[in-house]
Amino acid sequence: MSASLLAPFAGLRVAPDRANEVLAPPYDVLTTAEARAAADGRPESFLHVSRPEIDLPDETPAGAAALYDAAAARLARMIEAGVLVRDSAPRFYAWRMEAAGRAQTGLVAAASLAAYEEGRVKRHELTRPTKVEDRARHIAALGAQTGPLLLVHRPDSEIRRLLAEACAGPPLCHAVPDGVVTHTLWAIDGADETHALTERFERIGALYIADGHHRAGAAQMAAQAMGAGTGEAAGRLLTVSFPADEVRILGYHRIVRGLNGLTSGAFLRDVGKALRCEPADAPVEPEAPGRFGMYLEGRWYRLAADGQAPAGGAVVNRLDVSLLARLVLGPVLGIVDPRLDARIDFVGGGRGVAALAAAVDGGEASVAFSLYPTSVDDLMAVADASAILPPKTTWFEPKLADGLVSLVLS
């Protein structure tokens, strides 16, 4: 058995009066153009650290050493200027996110990398080697993990009570960087509370990666590359774990370029053979599992997989993403592996179904599909079975913010 599943750490935190300037979306939810626009006029935005290409010439190749050097230099300047400050002793933190009348409160901790390798921090997605290598080099250059993994754990009344008590005191930081999502951070440094939380998570026994598989793989690769002399923190993962009943999953939609050589009429005919297909008068937000929306040539359609979900067998085979792949993407559009096929792309639910119509109307795609959200229970069931979800199955909203707290590896 590895070291404790979760441990406190001395966080590198944003100075409270600089949080609205610094906090930024996770590095992987924005395109380069979007990141550059979001950081424009914000010299202290953490995007200058997490996405250093926005400050370098467009011709800078991916993987160039200049990218990682620029990120490390920017982080060092922010520390020197007091924009980021290091805590003097290890502690846990409570992180609350509030948006649209909803709140979720999680524990910020350093999770055991050995536990991740043993399967106590459970994964459910495959990763792309180039993305893992990029973030591993980023971690090594910074000597820190700056992008936290979003984890979920099964609800536990004692953990909820301890976090609520922590949040009753004055916060370390309170910010609304995008004007929509409120991020609040509290310290948990009492010896009794720290011990109780450590022990309670040991009893739970397993955590589930909700968002951050590439960051986890990168931390593992960086630890191997940096060697054992780096310090105990190199064997840890920067994480925030929320109770499963507080997190919110939105649909993760699909857009496809081309119709696999079919005319629109032939494509509609083949889709109609696989699924019940009816024209719709408005954009389609699927209202239940087994229901889909489709946008083609300026028109929405309602699709239904009536009775086609297998009654038994692996949970992953019953998910809507699997049904769409098995009934339409594969046989009709010829997309066998969505991870590798350049014709398919994915649109997070936070952008709304209007983004699907915009992609088709703007010529970015030929057809779009809206999906009903996968449940957290299904995600955990897939992970418990050591199975793999199809790519881009879950979109968690709201997103954690980069820059609030980081894990320094020395």
C-alpha positions as a LaTeX table, in Angstrom:
\begin{tabular}{lrrr}
\hline
Residue & $x$ (\AA) & $y$ (\AA) & $z$ (\AA) \\
\hline
Met1 & 0.00 & 0.00 & 0.00 \\
Ser2 & 1.26 & 3.47 & $-0.86$ \\
Ala3 & 1.53 & 6.52 & 1.39 \\
Ser4 & $-1.67$ & 8.25 & 2.50 \\
Leu5 & $-4.11$ & 8.86 & $-0.31$ \\
Leu6 & $-4.17$ & 12.62 & 0.37 \\
Ala7 & $-1.66$ & 14.85 & 2.11 \\
Pro8 & $-1.44$ & 18.55 & 2.99 \\
Phe9 & 1.11 & 20.71 & 1.15 \\
Ala10 & 2.54 & 24.23 & 1.29 \\
Gly11 & 0.67 & 25.83 & $-1.56$ \\
Leu12 & 1.87 & 28.55 & $-3.90$ \\
Arg13 & $-1.17$ & 30.85 & $-3.79$ \\
Val14 & $-2.32$ & 33.96 & $-5.54$ \\
Ala15 & $-2.11$ & 37.08 & $-3.37$ \\
Pro16 & $-5.72$ & 37.82 & $-2.32$ \\
Asp17 & $-5.78$ & 41.32 & $-3.82$ \\
Arg18 & $-4.50$ & 40.03 & $-7.17$ \\
Ala19 & $-6.84$ & 37.07 & $-7.68$ \\
Asn20 & $-9.20$ & 38.68 & $-10.20$ \\
Glu21 & $-6.17$ & 39.63 & $-12.30$ \\
Val22 & $-4.52$ & 36.24 & $-12.11$ \\
Leu23 & $-7.11$ & 33.44 & $-12.14$ \\
Ala24 & $-7.58$ & 31.89 & $-15.57$ \\
Pro25 & $-9.47$ & 29.00 & $-17.17$ \\
Pro26 & $-7.70$ & 25.62 & $-17.33$ \\
Tyr27 & $-5.06$ & 25.61 & $-20.05$ \\
Asp28 & $-6.86$ & 23.02 & $-22.17$ \\
Val29 & $-10.32$ & 24.60 & $-22.55$ \\
Leu30 & $-9.20$ & 27.48 & $-24.77$ \\
Thr31 & $-7.71$ & 27.59 & $-28.23$ \\
Thr32 & $-4.54$ & 29.61 & $-28.67$ \\
Ala33 & $-6.55$ & 32.46 & $-30.17$ \\
Glu34 & $-9.04$ & 32.37 & $-27.30$ \\
Ala35 & $-6.23$ & 32.29 & $-24.71$ \\
Arg36 & $-4.49$ & 35.23 & $-26.35$ \\
Ala37 & $-7.72$ & 37.23 & $-26.37$ \\
Ala38 & $-8.50$ & 36.33 & $-22.74$ \\
Ala39 & $-5.04$ & 37.47 & $-21.61$ \\
Asp40 & $-5.03$ & 40.67 & $-23.66$ \\
Gly41 & $-4.64$ & 43.64 & $-21.31$ \\
Arg42 & $-4.15$ & 41.28 & $-18.34$ \\
Pro43 & $-0.38$ & 41.06 & $-17.79$ \\
Glu44 & $-0.79$ & 38.99 & $-14.63$ \\
Ser45 & $-3.21$ & 36.44 & $-16.12$ \\
Phe46 & $-2.05$ & 32.92 & $-15.35$ \\
Leu47 & $-2.51$ & 32.15 & $-19.04$ \\
His48 & 0.93 & 33.68 & $-19.55$ \\
Val49 & 2.24 & 30.75 & $-17.49$ \\
Ser50 & $-0.08$ & 27.96 & $-18.63$ \\
Arg51 & $-0.16$ & 28.97 & $-22.31$ \\
Pro52 & 3.22 & 30.65 & $-22.97$ \\
Glu53 & 2.75 & 30.50 & $-26.73$ \\
Ile54 & 0.44 & 33.51 & $-26.50$ \\
Asp55 & 3.49 & 35.69 & $-25.83$ \\
Leu56 & 5.76 & 34.16 & $-28.48$ \\
Pro57 & 5.81 & 34.52 & $-32.28$ \\
Asp58 & 3.19 & 32.52 & $-34.14$ \\
Glu59 & 5.90 & 30.54 & $-35.91$ \\
Thr60 & 7.23 & 29.13 & $-32.61$ \\
Pro61 & 6.94 & 25.36 & $-33.10$ \\
Ala62 & 5.05 & 23.18 & $-30.66$ \\
Gly63 & 7.42 & 21.66 & $-28.16$ \\
Ala64 & 10.08 & 24.34 & $-28.58$ \\
Ala65 & 12.24 & 24.86 & $-25.50$ \\
Ala66 & 11.41 & 28.58 & $-25.66$ \\
Leu67 & 7.83 & 27.79 & $-24.63$ \\
Tyr68 & 8.78 & 26.14 & $-21.35$ \\
Asp69 & 11.51 & 28.68 & $-20.64$ \\
Ala70 & 8.98 & 31.51 & $-21.09$ \\
Ala71 & 6.49 & 29.84 & $-18.75$ \\
Ala72 & 9.13 & 29.33 & $-16.06$ \\
Ala73 & 10.37 & 32.90 & $-16.37$ \\
Arg74 & 6.87 & 34.31 & $-16.07$ \\
Leu75 & 6.13 & 32.20 & $-12.97$ \\
Ala76 & 9.39 & 33.34 & $-11.36$ \\
Arg77 & 8.55 & 37.00 & $-12.04$ \\
Met78 & 5.09 & 36.60 & $-10.48$ \\
Ile79 & 6.64 & 35.09 & $-7.35$ \\
Glu80 & 9.29 & 37.80 & $-7.15$ \\
Ala81 & 6.64 & 40.52 & $-7.51$ \\
Gly82 & 4.53 & 39.02 & $-4.73$ \\
Val83 & 1.66 & 38.21 & $-7.08$ \\
Leu84 & 2.05 & 34.59 & $-5.95$ \\
Val85 & 3.04 & 33.71 & $-2.38$ \\
Arg86 & 4.20 & 30.41 & $-0.87$ \\
Asp87 & 2.71 & 29.14 & 2.38 \\
Ser88 & 5.28 & 28.41 & 5.05 \\
Ala89 & 3.84 & 25.06 & 6.18 \\
Pro90 & 1.75 & 22.24 & 4.70 \\
Arg91 & $-2.02$ & 22.51 & 4.95 \\
Phe92 & $-5.20$ & 21.37 & 3.27 \\
Tyr93 & $-7.49$ & 23.92 & 1.61 \\
Ala94 & $-11.22$ & 24.11 & 0.96 \\
Trp95 & $-12.22$ & 25.40 & $-2.49$ \\
Arg96 & $-15.78$ & 26.48 & $-3.17$ \\
Met97 & $-17.11$ & 27.31 & $-6.62$ \\
Glu98 & $-20.46$ & 29.04 & $-7.01$ \\
Ala99 & $-22.34$ & 29.78 & $-10.22$ \\
Ala100 & $-25.96$ & 30.02 & $-11.32$ \\
Gly101 & $-27.26$ & 29.40 & $-7.82$ \\
Arg102 & $-25.21$ & 26.22 & $-7.35$ \\
Ala103 & $-22.23$ & 25.63 & $-5.07$ \\
Gln104 & $-19.71$ & 22.82 & $-4.77$ \\
Thr105 & $-17.06$ & 22.58 & $-2.08$ \\
Gly106 & $-14.00$ & 20.38 & $-2.38$ \\
Leu107 & $-10.77$ & 19.54 & $-0.60$ \\
Val108 & $-7.52$ & 20.76 & $-2.15$ \\
Ala109 & $-4.81$ & 18.21 & $-1.40$ \\
Ala110 & $-1.73$ & 16.49 & $-2.75$ \\
Ala111 & $-2.89$ & 13.05 & $-3.87$ \\
Ser112 & $-0.50$ & 10.13 & $-3.88$ \\
Leu113 & 1.02 & 9.38 & $-7.30$ \\
Ala114 & 1.60 & 5.83 & $-6.09$ \\
Ala115 & $-2.12$ & 5.58 & $-5.32$ \\
Tyr116 & $-2.84$ & 6.76 & $-8.87$ \\
Glu117 & $-0.57$ & 4.03 & $-10.21$ \\
Glu118 & $-2.23$ & 1.46 & $-7.95$ \\
Gly119 & $-5.72$ & 2.44 & $-9.11$ \\
Arg120 & $-6.92$ & 4.18 & $-5.95$ \\
Val121 & $-7.12$ & 7.41 & $-7.95$ \\
Lys122 & $-9.22$ & 5.94 & $-10.73$ \\
Arg123 & $-9.09$ & 6.92 & $-14.36$ \\
His124 & $-11.54$ & 6.31 & $-17.16$ \\
Glu125 & $-9.99$ & 7.96 & $-20.24$ \\
Leu126 & $-7.11$ & 7.28 & $-22.58$ \\
Thr127 & $-4.61$ & 10.07 & $-23.12$ \\
Arg128 & $-2.75$ & 11.45 & $-26.11$ \\
Pro129 & 1.02 & 11.03 & $-25.70$ \\
Thr130 & 1.89 & 14.40 & $-27.24$ \\
Lys131 & $-0.38$ & 16.26 & $-24.80$ \\
Val132 & 1.03 & 14.36 & $-21.83$ \\
Glu133 & 4.62 & 15.06 & $-22.90$ \\
Asp134 & 3.88 & 18.77 & $-23.37$ \\
Arg135 & 2.49 & 19.16 & $-19.84$ \\
Ala136 & 5.24 & 16.99 & $-18.36$ \\
Arg137 & 7.85 & 19.34 & $-19.83$ \\
His138 & 5.82 & 22.27 & $-18.53$ \\
Ile139 & 5.81 & 20.80 & $-14.99$ \\
Ala140 & 9.54 & 20.08 & $-15.12$ \\
Ala141 & 10.37 & 23.58 & $-16.34$ \\
Leu142 & 8.27 & 25.24 & $-13.63$ \\
Gly143 & 9.17 & 22.81 & $-10.87$ \\
Ala144 & 5.47 & 22.90 & $-10.01$ \\
Gln145 & 2.08 & 21.50 & $-10.92$ \\
Thr146 & $-0.15$ & 24.47 & $-11.66$ \\
Gly147 & $-3.22$ & 22.79 & $-13.14$ \\
Pro148 & $-5.24$ & 20.89 & $-10.52$ \\
Leu149 & $-7.06$ & 17.65 & $-11.28$ \\
Leu150 & $-10.79$ & 17.73 & $-10.59$ \\
Leu151 & $-11.67$ & 14.59 & $-8.66$ \\
Val152 & $-14.94$ & 13.29 & $-7.25$ \\
His153 & $-15.51$ & 11.12 & $-4.21$ \\
Arg154 & $-18.56$ & 9.34 & $-2.91$ \\
Pro155 & $-20.51$ & 11.62 & $-0.57$ \\
Asp156 & $-19.46$ & 11.38 & 3.07 \\
Ser157 & $-21.22$ & 13.27 & 5.86 \\
Glu158 & $-18.10$ & 13.70 & 8.00 \\
Ile159 & $-16.03$ & 15.13 & 5.15 \\
Arg160 & $-18.90$ & 17.47 & 4.32 \\
Arg161 & $-19.06$ & 18.61 & 7.95 \\
Leu162 & $-15.33$ & 19.25 & 8.19 \\
Leu163 & $-15.32$ & 21.27 & 4.98 \\
Ala164 & $-18.34$ & 23.28 & 6.10 \\
Glu165 & $-16.58$ & 24.14 & 9.35 \\
Ala166 & $-13.51$ & 25.30 & 7.44 \\
Cys167 & $-15.64$ & 27.49 & 5.21 \\
Ala168 & $-17.26$ & 29.19 & 8.21 \\
Gly169 & $-14.09$ & 31.17 & 8.88 \\
Pro170 & $-12.48$ & 34.01 & 6.92 \\
Pro171 & $-11.24$ & 32.96 & 3.47 \\
Leu172 & $-7.74$ & 33.26 & 2.12 \\
Cys173 & $-9.10$ & 34.43 & $-1.21$ \\
His174 & $-12.41$ & 35.34 & $-2.82$ \\
Ala175 & $-12.64$ & 36.21 & $-6.51$ \\
Val176 & $-14.95$ & 36.29 & $-9.51$ \\
Pro177 & $-12.42$ & 36.55 & $-12.35$ \\
Asp178 & $-14.85$ & 36.02 & $-15.21$ \\
Gly179 & $-17.84$ & 37.73 & $-13.59$ \\
Val180 & $-19.70$ & 34.42 & $-13.53$ \\
Val181 & $-18.02$ & 31.84 & $-11.30$ \\
Thr182 & $-17.03$ & 32.72 & $-7.73$ \\
His183 & $-13.91$ & 31.00 & $-6.38$ \\
Thr184 & $-13.27$ & 31.03 & $-2.62$ \\
Leu185 & $-10.34$ & 29.39 & $-0.83$ \\
Trp186 & $-9.97$ & 28.64 & 2.89 \\
Ala187 & $-7.06$ & 27.17 & 4.84 \\
Ile188 & $-7.44$ & 23.94 & 6.82 \\
Asp189 & $-4.38$ & 23.72 & 9.04 \\
Gly190 & $-5.62$ & 22.52 & 12.41 \\
Ala191 & $-3.90$ & 19.28 & 13.38 \\
Asp192 & $-7.15$ & 17.57 & 14.38 \\
Glu193 & $-8.98$ & 18.59 & 11.20 \\
Thr194 & $-6.05$ & 17.60 & 9.00 \\
His195 & $-5.82$ & 14.18 & 10.64 \\
Ala196 & $-9.58$ & 13.64 & 10.45 \\
Leu197 & $-9.72$ & 14.47 & 6.74 \\
Thr198 & $-6.70$ & 12.29 & 5.97 \\
Glu199 & $-8.24$ & 9.34 & 7.80 \\
Arg200 & $-11.70$ & 9.83 & 6.33 \\
Phe201 & $-10.40$ & 9.79 & 2.77 \\
Glu202 & $-8.41$ & 6.65 & 3.58 \\
Arg203 & $-11.72$ & 5.02 & 4.55 \\
Ile204 & $-13.35$ & 6.09 & 1.30 \\
Gly205 & $-10.49$ & 4.31 & $-0.39$ \\
Ala206 & $-10.90$ & 5.62 & $-3.96$ \\
Leu207 & $-11.10$ & 8.89 & $-5.81$ \\
Tyr208 & $-12.22$ & 9.34 & $-9.39$ \\
Ile209 & $-10.65$ & 11.62 & $-11.98$ \\
Ala210 & $-13.44$ & 13.74 & $-13.39$ \\
Asp211 & $-11.26$ & 16.16 & $-15.36$ \\
Gly212 & $-7.50$ & 16.02 & $-15.74$ \\
His213 & $-6.31$ & 12.69 & $-17.15$ \\
His214 & $-3.59$ & 14.38 & $-19.20$ \\
Arg215 & $-2.43$ & 16.39 & $-16.17$ \\
Ala216 & $-2.20$ & 13.19 & $-14.12$ \\
Gly217 & $-0.21$ & 11.42 & $-16.82$ \\
Ala218 & 2.04 & 14.45 & $-17.16$ \\
Ala219 & 2.73 & 14.56 & $-13.41$ \\
Gln220 & 3.68 & 10.89 & $-13.53$ \\
Met221 & 5.99 & 11.42 & $-16.53$ \\
Ala222 & 7.56 & 14.51 & $-14.97$ \\
Ala223 & 8.23 & 12.69 & $-11.69$ \\
Gln224 & 9.99 & 9.92 & $-13.57$ \\
Ala225 & 12.06 & 12.40 & $-15.58$ \\
Met226 & 12.97 & 14.59 & $-12.60$ \\
Gly227 & 14.11 & 11.68 & $-10.45$ \\
Ala228 & 13.72 & 10.74 & $-6.82$ \\
Gly229 & 15.85 & 13.60 & $-5.54$ \\
Thr230 & 13.19 & 16.19 & $-6.32$ \\
Gly231 & 11.37 & 15.76 & $-3.02$ \\
Glu232 & 8.22 & 14.16 & $-1.65$ \\
Ala233 & 5.92 & 16.53 & $-3.54$ \\
Ala234 & 7.13 & 15.12 & $-6.87$ \\
Gly235 & 5.34 & 11.91 & $-5.89$ \\
Arg236 & 2.06 & 13.77 & $-5.49$ \\
Leu237 & $-0.73$ & 15.15 & $-7.68$ \\
Leu238 & $-2.35$ & 18.57 & $-7.28$ \\
Thr239 & $-6.04$ & 17.75 & $-6.81$ \\
Val240 & $-9.40$ & 19.12 & $-5.72$ \\
Ser241 & $-11.91$ & 16.45 & $-4.73$ \\
Phe242 & $-15.64$ & 17.23 & $-4.65$ \\
Pro243 & $-18.52$ & 15.06 & $-3.46$ \\
Ala244 & $-20.13$ & 13.36 & $-6.43$ \\
Asp245 & $-23.56$ & 14.75 & $-5.59$ \\
Glu246 & $-22.40$ & 18.36 & $-5.90$ \\
Val247 & $-20.67$ & 18.34 & $-9.29$ \\
Arg248 & $-22.48$ & 19.15 & $-12.51$ \\
Ile249 & $-21.93$ & 17.38 & $-15.83$ \\
Leu250 & $-23.13$ & 18.87 & $-19.11$ \\
Gly251 & $-23.43$ & 17.11 & $-22.44$ \\
Tyr252 & $-20.31$ & 16.77 & $-24.58$ \\
His253 & $-21.40$ & 17.26 & $-28.16$ \\
Arg254 & $-20.01$ & 16.16 & $-31.53$ \\
Ile255 & $-19.44$ & 17.95 & $-34.83$ \\
Val256 & $-18.36$ & 16.16 & $-38.00$ \\
Arg257 & $-16.76$ & 17.42 & $-41.20$ \\
Gly258 & $-18.16$ & 15.74 & $-44.30$ \\
Leu259 & $-20.89$ & 13.14 & $-44.64$ \\
Asn260 & $-18.67$ & 10.21 & $-45.65$ \\
Gly261 & $-19.44$ & 10.76 & $-49.34$ \\
Leu262 & $-23.22$ & 10.75 & $-48.85$ \\
Thr263 & $-25.66$ & 13.36 & $-50.05$ \\
Ser264 & $-27.65$ & 15.00 & $-47.28$ \\
Gly265 & $-30.72$ & 13.06 & $-48.40$ \\
Ala266 & $-28.91$ & 9.72 & $-48.30$ \\
Phe267 & $-27.38$ & 10.62 & $-44.94$ \\
Leu268 & $-30.80$ & 11.44 & $-43.46$ \\
Arg269 & $-32.17$ & 8.18 & $-44.83$ \\
Asp270 & $-29.39$ & 6.13 & $-43.22$ \\
Val271 & $-29.70$ & 7.97 & $-39.91$ \\
Gly272 & $-33.44$ & 7.30 & $-40.01$ \\
Lys273 & $-32.74$ & 3.59 & $-40.37$ \\
Ala274 & $-30.57$ & 3.61 & $-37.26$ \\
Leu275 & $-32.58$ & 6.00 & $-35.05$ \\
Arg276 & $-36.03$ & 7.48 & $-34.94$ \\
Cys277 & $-35.58$ & 10.83 & $-36.69$ \\
Glu278 & $-38.07$ & 13.72 & $-36.61$ \\
Pro279 & $-37.70$ & 17.38 & $-37.64$ \\
Ala280 & $-37.65$ & 19.87 & $-34.74$ \\
Asp281 & $-38.79$ & 23.49 & $-34.68$ \\
Ala282 & $-36.13$ & 24.64 & $-32.18$ \\
Pro283 & $-32.59$ & 23.74 & $-31.08$ \\
Val284 & $-32.59$ & 20.33 & $-29.42$ \\
Glu285 & $-31.32$ & 19.92 & $-25.86$ \\
Pro286 & $-31.83$ & 16.17 & $-25.25$ \\
Glu287 & $-34.15$ & 15.66 & $-22.31$ \\
Ala288 & $-33.26$ & 12.07 & $-21.39$ \\
Pro289 & $-30.78$ & 9.28 & $-22.09$ \\
Gly290 & $-31.20$ & 7.73 & $-25.51$ \\
Arg291 & $-32.24$ & 11.06 & $-27.04$ \\
Phe292 & $-30.09$ & 13.19 & $-29.32$ \\
Gly293 & $-30.27$ & 16.37 & $-31.31$ \\
Met294 & $-28.92$ & 16.67 & $-34.85$ \\
Tyr295 & $-28.29$ & 19.82 & $-36.88$ \\
Leu296 & $-27.95$ & 19.51 & $-40.65$ \\
Glu297 & $-28.23$ & 22.14 & $-43.39$ \\
Gly298 & $-29.90$ & 24.74 & $-41.20$ \\
Arg299 & $-32.39$ & 22.41 & $-39.55$ \\
Trp300 & $-32.62$ & 20.60 & $-36.20$ \\
Tyr301 & $-33.84$ & 17.02 & $-35.82$ \\
Arg302 & $-34.77$ & 14.93 & $-32.79$ \\
Leu303 & $-33.21$ & 11.47 & $-32.70$ \\
Ala304 & $-34.17$ & 8.58 & $-30.42$ \\
Ala305 & $-32.49$ & 5.22 & $-29.86$ \\
Asp306 & $-35.68$ & 3.45 & $-28.82$ \\
Gly307 & $-34.87$ & 0.14 & $-27.16$ \\
Gln308 & $-31.40$ & $-0.05$ & $-28.69$ \\
Ala309 & $-29.35$ & 0.31 & $-25.50$ \\
Pro310 & $-28.17$ & $-3.15$ & $-24.35$ \\
Ala311 & $-29.98$ & $-4.23$ & $-21.19$ \\
Gly312 & $-26.94$ & $-5.88$ & $-19.62$ \\
Gly313 & $-23.21$ & $-6.03$ & $-20.04$ \\
Ala314 & $-20.68$ & $-3.29$ & $-19.58$ \\
Val315 & $-21.97$ & 0.10 & $-18.45$ \\
Val316 & $-19.91$ & 1.88 & $-21.09$ \\
Asn317 & $-21.85$ & 0.16 & $-23.87$ \\
Arg318 & $-25.13$ & 1.64 & $-22.60$ \\
Leu319 & $-23.93$ & 5.26 & $-22.60$ \\
Asp320 & $-25.28$ & 7.69 & $-25.17$ \\
Val321 & $-21.80$ & 8.43 & $-26.52$ \\
Ser322 & $-21.40$ & 4.71 & $-27.23$ \\
Leu323 & $-24.85$ & 4.43 & $-28.80$ \\
Leu324 & $-24.20$ & 7.34 & $-31.14$ \\
Ala325 & $-20.83$ & 5.87 & $-32.13$ \\
Arg326 & $-22.25$ & 2.39 & $-32.68$ \\
Leu327 & $-25.38$ & 3.44 & $-34.57$ \\
Val328 & $-24.34$ & 6.53 & $-36.55$ \\
Leu329 & $-20.72$ & 7.64 & $-36.31$ \\
Gly330 & $-19.31$ & 4.27 & $-37.28$ \\
Pro331 & $-21.74$ & 2.71 & $-39.78$ \\
Val332 & $-23.00$ & 5.90 & $-41.41$ \\
Leu333 & $-20.10$ & 8.35 & $-41.15$ \\
Gly334 & $-17.25$ & 5.83 & $-41.13$ \\
Ile335 & $-15.68$ & 7.18 & $-37.93$ \\
Val336 & $-14.18$ & 4.10 & $-36.27$ \\
Asp337 & $-11.90$ & 5.77 & $-33.71$ \\
Pro338 & $-13.03$ & 9.24 & $-32.58$ \\
Arg339 & $-9.69$ & 9.76 & $-30.81$ \\
Leu340 & $-7.78$ & 9.61 & $-34.09$ \\
Asp341 & $-10.21$ & 10.60 & $-36.83$ \\
Ala342 & $-9.60$ & 14.24 & $-37.85$ \\
Arg343 & $-13.15$ & 14.61 & $-39.17$ \\
Ile344 & $-14.74$ & 14.67 & $-35.73$ \\
Asp345 & $-14.45$ & 17.36 & $-33.10$ \\
Phe346 & $-16.04$ & 17.94 & $-29.70$ \\
Val347 & $-17.94$ & 20.87 & $-28.23$ \\
Gly348 & $-18.25$ & 21.20 & $-24.46$ \\
Gly349 & $-21.73$ & 21.69 & $-23.06$ \\
Gly350 & $-20.79$ & 25.05 & $-21.58$ \\
Arg351 & $-20.88$ & 26.53 & $-25.07$ \\
Gly352 & $-24.51$ & 25.46 & $-25.57$ \\
Val353 & $-26.17$ & 23.86 & $-28.55$ \\
Ala354 & $-26.13$ & 27.20 & $-30.36$ \\
Ala355 & $-22.41$ & 26.60 & $-30.88$ \\
Leu356 & $-23.25$ & 23.44 & $-32.82$ \\
Ala357 & $-25.48$ & 25.29 & $-35.26$ \\
Ala358 & $-22.84$ & 28.02 & $-35.58$ \\
Ala359 & $-20.18$ & 25.44 & $-36.46$ \\
Val360 & $-22.33$ & 23.96 & $-39.23$ \\
Asp361 & $-23.62$ & 27.27 & $-40.54$ \\
Gly362 & $-20.09$ & 28.67 & $-40.58$ \\
Gly363 & $-18.71$ & 25.77 & $-42.60$ \\
Glu364 & $-16.60$ & 24.32 & $-39.78$ \\
Ala365 & $-18.70$ & 21.15 & $-39.80$ \\
Ser366 & $-21.30$ & 19.40 & $-41.95$ \\
Val367 & $-23.42$ & 17.90 & $-39.18$ \\
Ala368 & $-23.62$ & 18.26 & $-35.39$ \\
Phe369 & $-25.06$ & 16.08 & $-32.63$ \\
Ser370 & $-26.15$ & 17.19 & $-29.14$ \\
Leu371 & $-26.02$ & 14.61 & $-26.34$ \\
Tyr372 & $-27.61$ & 14.16 & $-22.94$ \\
Pro373 & $-25.08$ & 14.37 & $-20.08$ \\
Thr374 & $-23.44$ & 11.22 & $-18.77$ \\
Ser375 & $-24.14$ & 10.75 & $-15.05$ \\
Val376 & $-21.48$ & 10.80 & $-12.33$ \\
Asp377 & $-22.69$ & 7.38 & $-11.20$ \\
Asp378 & $-22.00$ & 5.96 & $-14.67$ \\
Leu379 & $-18.56$ & 7.58 & $-14.72$ \\
Met380 & $-17.67$ & 5.96 & $-11.39$ \\
Ala381 & $-19.10$ & 2.61 & $-12.49$ \\
Val382 & $-16.94$ & 2.64 & $-15.61$ \\
Ala383 & $-13.84$ & 3.54 & $-13.58$ \\
Asp384 & $-14.64$ & 0.83 & $-10.99$ \\
Ala385 & $-14.78$ & $-1.70$ & $-13.82$ \\
Ser386 & $-11.35$ & $-0.50$ & $-15.06$ \\
Ala387 & $-13.02$ & 0.35 & $-18.34$ \\
Ile388 & $-12.46$ & 3.33 & $-20.62$ \\
Leu389 & $-15.02$ & 5.93 & $-21.59$ \\
Pro390 & $-15.14$ & 7.08 & $-25.21$ \\
Pro391 & $-13.18$ & 10.32 & $-25.72$ \\
Lys392 & $-14.82$ & 13.55 & $-24.59$ \\
Thr393 & $-17.73$ & 11.95 & $-22.71$ \\
Thr394 & $-18.06$ & 14.35 & $-19.77$ \\
Trp395 & $-17.93$ & 18.13 & $-19.54$ \\
Phe396 & $-17.83$ & 19.40 & $-15.98$ \\
Glu397 & $-19.05$ & 22.91 & $-15.29$ \\
Pro398 & $-17.92$ & 25.15 & $-13.68$ \\
Lys399 & $-14.22$ & 24.66 & $-14.31$ \\
Leu400 & $-11.47$ & 24.99 & $-11.77$ \\
Ala401 & $-9.24$ & 28.04 & $-12.20$ \\
Asp402 & $-5.51$ & 27.89 & $-12.80$ \\
Gly403 & $-3.44$ & 30.15 & $-10.58$ \\
Leu404 & $-5.44$ & 29.94 & $-7.35$ \\
Val405 & $-3.10$ & 27.39 & $-5.75$ \\
Ser406 & $-0.19$ & 25.36 & $-7.15$ \\
Leu407 & 1.93 & 22.46 & $-5.89$ \\
Val408 & 5.66 & 23.28 & $-5.82$ \\
Leu409 & 7.77 & 20.14 & $-6.25$ \\
Ser410 & 10.72 & 21.10 & $-4.06$ \\
\hline
\end{tabular}
